[in-house]
Short mmCIF file of C-alpha atoms in Angstrom, two decimals:
data_model
loop_
_atom_site.label_atom_id
_atom_site.label_comp_id
_atom_site.label_asym_id
_atom_site.label_seq_id
_atom_site.Cartn_x
_atom_site.Cartn_y
_atom_site.Cartn_z
CA MET A 585 8.69 -63.19 0.75
CA GLN A 586 4.92 -63.31 1.42
CA MET A 587 2.87 -60.27 2.03
CA SER A 588 -0.12 -60.44 4.40
CA LYS A 589 -3.44 -58.82 3.46
CA ARG A 590 -2.87 -56.19 6.27
CA ASP A 591 0.57 -55.32 4.91
CA PHE A 592 -0.76 -54.97 1.41
CA LEU A 593 -3.59 -52.70 2.48
CA ALA A 594 -1.19 -50.54 4.53
CA LEU A 595 1.16 -50.33 1.57
CA GLY A 596 -1.76 -49.28 -0.69
CA ALA A 597 -2.93 -46.64 1.80
CA ALA A 598 0.61 -45.12 2.02
CA ALA A 599 0.99 -44.95 -1.84
CA GLY A 600 -2.49 -43.40 -1.98
CA ALA A 601 -1.58 -40.72 0.49
CA SER A 602 1.64 -39.89 -1.39
CA MET A 603 -0.40 -39.39 -4.64
CA ALA A 604 -3.10 -37.33 -2.95
CA LEU A 605 -3.55 -33.74 -4.16
CA PRO A 606 -2.69 -31.02 -1.53
CA ALA A 607 -5.51 -29.95 0.70
CA TRP A 608 -6.16 -26.68 -1.16
CA ALA A 609 -6.50 -28.34 -4.49
CA GLN A 610 -9.02 -30.83 -2.96
CA ALA A 611 -11.13 -28.28 -1.35
CA LYS A 612 -14.25 -27.09 -3.01
CA PRO A 613 -14.24 -23.43 -3.93
CA LEU A 614 -16.36 -21.13 -1.74
CA ILE A 615 -18.52 -20.35 -4.79
CA ALA A 616 -18.67 -22.77 -7.73
CA ASN A 617 -20.15 -20.40 -10.37
CA MET A 618 -20.24 -16.59 -9.99
CA ASN A 619 -21.81 -14.11 -12.29
CA MET A 620 -19.98 -10.67 -12.48
CA PHE A 621 -21.88 -7.83 -13.89
CA VAL A 622 -19.84 -4.92 -15.09
CA PRO A 623 -21.91 -1.69 -15.87
CA ALA A 624 -19.20 -0.31 -18.09
CA ALA A 625 -17.38 -1.00 -21.46
CA PRO A 626 -14.28 -3.34 -21.23
CA GLY A 627 -10.93 -1.53 -20.56
CA GLY A 628 -12.05 0.93 -17.80
CA GLY A 629 -11.68 0.81 -14.06
CA TRP A 630 -14.69 -1.19 -13.14
CA ASP A 631 -13.86 -3.84 -15.68
CA GLY A 632 -10.16 -3.83 -14.52
CA THR A 633 -11.54 -4.36 -10.96
CA ALA A 634 -13.75 -7.32 -11.99
CA ARG A 635 -10.94 -9.03 -13.94
CA ALA A 636 -8.45 -8.70 -11.04
CA MET A 637 -11.11 -10.18 -8.73
CA GLU A 638 -11.34 -13.12 -11.08
CA ARG A 639 -7.77 -13.68 -11.23
CA ALA A 640 -7.16 -13.40 -7.54
CA ALA A 641 -10.25 -15.47 -6.62
CA LYS A 642 -9.42 -18.28 -8.90
CA ALA A 643 -5.73 -18.38 -7.76
CA ALA A 644 -6.86 -18.46 -4.16
CA GLY A 645 -9.34 -21.22 -4.83
CA LEU A 646 -12.29 -19.14 -3.88
CA VAL A 647 -14.30 -19.46 -7.08
CA GLY A 648 -14.73 -22.14 -9.77
CA THR A 649 -15.82 -20.21 -12.73
CA MET A 650 -16.79 -16.49 -13.25
CA GLN A 651 -19.04 -15.38 -16.13
CA PHE A 652 -18.92 -11.69 -17.16
CA GLU A 653 -21.60 -9.37 -18.64
CA ASN A 654 -20.50 -5.84 -19.70
CA VAL A 655 -23.24 -3.30 -20.29
CA GLY A 656 -21.67 0.19 -20.56
CA GLY A 657 -22.97 3.78 -20.79
CA ALA A 658 -23.76 6.82 -18.63
CA GLY A 659 -21.59 6.05 -15.68
CA GLY A 660 -23.37 2.66 -15.05
CA MET A 661 -26.89 4.15 -15.43
CA VAL A 662 -27.59 1.99 -18.49
CA GLY A 663 -26.41 -1.26 -16.98
CA LEU A 664 -27.71 -0.61 -13.54
CA PRO A 665 -31.53 -1.02 -14.23
CA ARG A 666 -30.78 -4.20 -16.16
CA PHE A 667 -28.82 -5.66 -13.17
CA VAL A 668 -31.76 -4.64 -10.82
CA ASN A 669 -34.47 -6.05 -12.98
CA GLN A 670 -32.82 -9.22 -14.53
CA ARG A 671 -30.59 -10.33 -11.59
CA LYS A 672 -33.01 -9.88 -8.67
CA GLY A 673 -32.75 -12.44 -6.05
CA GLN A 674 -29.63 -14.09 -7.61
CA GLY A 675 -27.27 -14.89 -4.76
CA ASN A 676 -24.28 -15.80 -6.79
CA THR A 677 -24.04 -12.50 -8.61
CA LEU A 678 -22.06 -9.42 -7.98
CA MET A 679 -21.86 -5.97 -9.80
CA VAL A 680 -18.74 -3.80 -9.63
CA GLY A 681 -19.58 -0.20 -9.00
CA GLY A 682 -18.45 2.85 -6.94
CA SER A 683 -18.30 6.65 -6.48
CA VAL A 684 -18.76 7.29 -10.24
CA MET A 685 -22.19 5.58 -10.11
CA ILE A 686 -23.35 7.88 -7.35
CA GLY A 687 -22.53 11.10 -9.39
CA ALA A 688 -23.94 9.59 -12.62
CA GLY A 689 -27.26 8.73 -10.92
CA ILE A 690 -27.53 12.37 -9.77
CA ALA A 691 -26.46 13.92 -13.03
CA ASN A 692 -28.70 11.67 -15.17
CA LYS A 693 -31.55 12.08 -12.67
CA SER A 694 -31.87 8.19 -13.04
CA PRO A 695 -34.96 6.58 -11.51
CA VAL A 696 -32.81 3.50 -10.64
CA THR A 697 -29.72 4.26 -8.48
CA ILE A 698 -27.05 2.65 -6.33
CA LYS A 699 -29.63 2.78 -3.54
CA ASP A 700 -31.50 0.00 -5.31
CA VAL A 701 -28.90 -2.64 -4.91
CA THR A 702 -27.42 -4.48 -1.93
CA PRO A 703 -24.06 -3.17 -0.73
CA ILE A 704 -21.53 -5.87 -0.08
CA ALA A 705 -18.12 -4.29 0.20
CA ARG A 706 -15.82 -1.27 -0.72
CA LEU A 707 -12.71 -2.69 -2.13
CA THR A 708 -10.25 -0.17 -3.36
CA GLU A 709 -9.60 3.68 -3.66
CA GLU A 710 -7.65 5.27 -6.48
CA ALA A 711 -6.51 8.79 -6.90
CA GLY A 712 -7.00 10.50 -10.25
CA VAL A 713 -4.16 11.65 -12.41
CA ILE A 714 -4.28 14.55 -14.68
CA VAL A 715 -2.36 13.96 -17.91
CA VAL A 716 -1.57 15.69 -21.23
CA PRO A 717 -0.36 14.00 -24.45
CA ALA A 718 3.37 14.13 -24.85
CA ASN A 719 3.03 15.52 -28.33
CA GLY A 720 0.51 18.36 -27.20
CA LYS A 721 1.24 22.15 -26.73
CA ILE A 722 0.86 21.89 -23.00
CA LYS A 723 3.73 20.06 -21.12
CA THR A 724 3.78 21.42 -17.61
CA TRP A 725 1.17 21.93 -14.68
CA LYS A 726 1.87 25.68 -14.79
CA GLU A 727 0.92 25.85 -18.50
CA LEU A 728 -2.23 23.88 -17.91
CA GLU A 729 -3.13 26.12 -14.96
CA ALA A 730 -2.49 29.24 -16.92
CA ALA A 731 -4.75 27.93 -19.74
CA ILE A 732 -7.50 27.09 -17.40
CA LYS A 733 -7.38 30.45 -15.77
CA ALA A 734 -7.41 32.14 -19.16
CA ASN A 735 -10.46 30.32 -20.61
CA PRO A 736 -11.80 26.98 -19.00
CA LYS A 737 -13.95 26.50 -22.13
CA ALA A 738 -10.88 26.25 -24.32
CA VAL A 739 -9.35 23.42 -22.27
CA SER A 740 -11.05 20.30 -23.25
CA VAL A 741 -10.53 17.45 -20.93
CA ALA A 742 -11.30 13.76 -21.43
CA GLY A 743 -12.54 11.55 -18.57
CA GLY A 744 -15.17 8.97 -17.58
CA SER A 745 -18.91 9.33 -17.52
CA ALA A 746 -20.63 12.70 -16.86
CA GLY A 747 -21.05 13.42 -13.12
CA GLY A 748 -18.34 10.80 -12.22
CA THR A 749 -15.22 11.37 -10.20
CA ASP A 750 -13.11 12.59 -13.15
CA HIS A 751 -15.83 15.22 -13.89
CA LEU A 752 -16.01 16.26 -10.17
CA ILE A 753 -12.13 16.77 -10.06
CA LEU A 754 -12.30 19.03 -13.02
CA GLY A 755 -15.09 21.13 -11.60
CA MET A 756 -13.46 21.40 -8.25
CA LEU A 757 -10.23 22.26 -9.97
CA ILE A 758 -11.66 25.07 -12.06
CA LYS A 759 -13.45 26.50 -9.03
CA ALA A 760 -10.18 26.32 -6.98
CA LEU A 761 -8.45 28.21 -9.66
CA GLY A 762 -11.05 31.14 -9.41
CA LYS A 763 -13.21 30.27 -12.47
CA ASN A 764 -16.69 29.06 -12.95
CA PRO A 765 -16.98 25.26 -12.93
CA ARG A 766 -20.02 25.46 -15.11
CA GLU A 767 -17.50 26.41 -17.86
CA ALA A 768 -15.80 23.08 -17.80
CA ALA A 769 -15.07 21.66 -21.25
CA TYR A 770 -15.62 18.14 -20.05
CA VAL A 771 -15.65 15.16 -22.77
CA ALA A 772 -17.15 12.07 -21.20
CA PHE A 773 -16.18 8.65 -22.46
CA ALA A 774 -17.88 5.30 -21.49
CA GLY A 775 -14.64 3.37 -21.03
CA GLY A 776 -10.82 3.84 -20.53
CA GLY A 777 -10.01 2.81 -24.04
CA PRO A 778 -11.82 5.57 -26.00
CA ALA A 779 -10.63 8.20 -23.45
CA ASN A 780 -7.03 7.05 -24.07
CA ALA A 781 -7.50 7.23 -27.74
CA ALA A 782 -8.90 10.83 -27.65
CA ILE A 783 -5.97 12.09 -25.38
CA LEU A 784 -3.33 10.44 -27.66
CA GLY A 785 -4.94 11.56 -30.76
CA GLY A 786 -5.05 15.18 -29.62
CA GLN A 787 -8.72 15.39 -29.79
CA VAL A 788 -8.63 17.00 -26.26
CA VAL A 789 -6.13 19.16 -24.34
CA ALA A 790 -5.82 16.78 -21.19
CA GLY A 791 -7.39 13.89 -19.48
CA ILE A 792 -8.32 12.73 -15.91
CA SER A 793 -8.76 9.22 -14.78
CA GLY A 794 -7.32 6.62 -12.37
CA TYR A 795 -3.65 6.17 -12.50
CA SER A 796 -3.95 2.46 -13.57
CA GLU A 797 -5.96 3.36 -16.66
CA PHE A 798 -3.16 5.77 -17.94
CA GLU A 799 -0.09 3.89 -16.54
CA GLU A 800 0.72 2.00 -19.72
CA GLN A 801 0.77 5.38 -21.80
CA ILE A 802 2.75 7.15 -19.07
CA LYS A 803 5.46 4.53 -18.90
CA ALA A 804 5.73 4.39 -22.67
CA GLY A 805 6.33 8.28 -22.70
CA ARG A 806 3.06 9.01 -24.71
CA MET A 807 1.34 10.87 -21.80
CA ILE A 808 2.85 13.29 -19.21
CA PRO A 809 1.36 13.10 -15.76
CA LEU A 810 1.10 16.49 -14.21
CA ALA A 811 -0.69 16.02 -10.93
CA VAL A 812 -2.63 13.46 -8.86
CA SER A 813 -5.89 14.19 -7.03
CA GLY A 814 -5.46 12.20 -3.84
CA LYS A 815 -4.44 13.56 -0.38
CA ARG A 816 -0.92 11.99 -0.86
CA ARG A 817 1.23 10.83 -3.58
CA ILE A 818 0.71 7.39 -5.17
CA PRO A 819 3.48 5.02 -3.72
CA GLY A 820 6.21 4.55 -6.40
CA VAL A 821 4.94 7.36 -8.66
CA SER A 822 6.84 10.67 -8.67
CA VAL A 823 3.89 12.93 -9.50
CA PRO A 824 2.96 15.84 -7.13
CA THR A 825 -0.53 16.11 -5.58
CA LEU A 826 -2.72 19.11 -6.48
CA THR A 827 -2.35 20.30 -2.89
CA GLU A 828 1.44 20.34 -3.27
CA LEU A 829 1.00 22.51 -6.38
CA GLY A 830 -0.97 25.02 -4.51
CA VAL A 831 -4.48 23.87 -5.51
CA ASN A 832 -6.85 23.01 -2.56
CA VAL A 833 -8.52 19.94 -4.20
CA SER A 834 -8.41 16.28 -3.19
CA GLU A 835 -10.88 13.56 -4.46
CA SER A 836 -10.44 9.88 -4.98
CA ASN A 837 -12.54 7.19 -6.75
CA TRP A 838 -13.57 4.26 -4.69
CA ARG A 839 -14.76 0.96 -6.14
CA GLY A 840 -16.73 -1.90 -4.54
CA VAL A 841 -19.11 -4.66 -5.16
CA PHE A 842 -22.99 -4.94 -4.83
CA ALA A 843 -25.39 -7.87 -4.89
CA PRO A 844 -28.79 -7.64 -6.61
CA PRO A 845 -31.86 -6.64 -4.68
CA GLY A 846 -34.12 -9.39 -3.28
CA ILE A 847 -31.28 -11.75 -1.90
CA SER A 848 -31.69 -13.54 1.42
CA ALA A 849 -29.61 -12.69 4.59
CA ALA A 850 -27.74 -15.97 4.11
CA GLN A 851 -26.87 -15.18 0.41
CA ARG A 852 -25.64 -11.67 1.44
CA GLU A 853 -23.52 -13.26 4.24
CA ALA A 854 -21.94 -15.73 1.79
CA MET A 855 -21.02 -12.77 -0.62
CA ILE A 856 -19.53 -10.80 2.39
CA ASP A 857 -17.58 -14.00 3.35
CA PHE A 858 -16.27 -14.35 -0.23
CA VAL A 859 -14.95 -10.75 -0.47
CA THR A 860 -13.55 -10.86 2.99
CA LYS A 861 -11.50 -13.89 2.08
CA LEU A 862 -10.55 -12.42 -1.27
CA ASN A 863 -9.35 -9.10 0.42
CA ALA A 864 -7.10 -11.23 2.82
CA SER A 865 -5.58 -13.29 0.06
CA ALA A 866 -1.94 -12.88 -1.14
CA GLN A 867 -3.23 -12.92 -4.67
CA TRP A 868 -5.47 -9.83 -4.14
CA ARG A 869 -2.65 -8.04 -2.24
CA GLN A 870 -0.53 -8.48 -5.33
CA GLU A 871 -3.24 -7.00 -7.54
CA LEU A 872 -3.30 -3.94 -5.29
CA GLU A 873 0.31 -3.54 -5.38
CA THR A 874 0.60 -3.93 -9.17
CA ARG A 875 -2.29 -1.62 -10.06
CA LYS A 876 -1.34 0.99 -7.42
CA TRP A 877 -4.89 0.72 -5.77
CA THR A 878 -5.22 1.71 -2.20
CA ASP A 879 -6.83 -1.00 0.07
CA ALA A 880 -10.14 0.60 1.21
CA PHE A 881 -11.86 -2.57 2.49
CA MET A 882 -15.13 -1.99 4.30
CA THR A 883 -18.14 -4.07 4.66
CA GLU A 884 -21.53 -4.51 6.39
CA ARG A 885 -22.92 -1.61 8.49
CA PRO A 886 -19.75 0.67 8.25
CA PHE A 887 -19.87 0.38 4.41
CA GLU A 888 -23.64 1.17 4.34
CA ARG A 889 -23.13 4.16 6.43
CA ASP A 890 -20.24 5.50 4.53
CA LEU A 891 -22.21 5.02 1.33
CA ALA A 892 -25.14 6.87 2.51
CA LYS A 893 -22.77 9.89 3.66
CA ASP A 894 -21.10 9.69 0.22
CA ILE A 895 -24.42 10.07 -1.54
CA GLU A 896 -25.36 13.13 0.60
CA GLU A 897 -22.02 14.82 0.02
CA LYS A 898 -22.10 14.23 -3.70
CA VAL A 899 -25.57 15.85 -4.09
CA VAL A 900 -24.35 19.04 -2.32
CA LEU A 901 -21.05 19.19 -4.39
CA MET A 902 -22.79 18.48 -7.75
CA LYS A 903 -25.37 21.19 -7.22
CA GLU A 904 -22.55 23.61 -6.19
CA LEU A 905 -20.70 22.62 -9.48
CA GLY A 906 -23.87 23.03 -11.68
CA LEU A 907 -23.92 19.31 -12.40
CA ALA A 908 -27.25 18.47 -10.69
#
């Protein structure tokens, strides 16, 4: 049987179509190369957020490659000036930050603060959890409460950077229990790893951090969760709120992303588009569920307004607690 040129070309086209990659695999990623700046040591909440973003963005075909730089210390105040000065005008660069950075800037009287970067989006919110080591003397909330009421200075508590959310929760807690928040025996750590080690090693009486940072140790039975700091319980976690326990305190830690100063309006819009698509992806939804993070997505003017309000409120609260 003879095959005409037209038939031959038609057959070739059909074969080519069947071998073609699916549309999502052919499409170029939204951003070919992205730089992710994490102003904290590996192993903490900001680093965990950045790594989760990478996993979800790559799986959703939104980014080609993502390069990381970790510069930890002082609740982001060591890394932040570096980000501002060295990354100025770079439109393919994001920094993870959040409420901890606000408090740290106030506590450290830093000349460079969260006001010096370009807000892109708030992503998540996470309640703190108060834990004790399973092999420690204190095993229940009532025992911890009694110890704080007796002498706050004798109850050492590990957490993130000075002036951060963990520190504020402890100050608010001590005040709510009728003691002076300036007597808090707070031990600040630059990352989740060192804080975990101090709690498990019995170097401190208790610890405060986001649930995801303690989850592995809680599930393994090495830490006992006594209370969570949010307005409601964490879904799937049977730990009461401080309010349920009769303590009028609620505070959560939000995390978001920021671009450097000096980027163009078009570059800012491209980053907002990226995080909006990331937030809507099934891969990011899975990360939120796995890590028990609350979706707190907000961008553009609403985020800027919320950020300004948060800064104002933190200044008042930290002065009240003797942290500013």
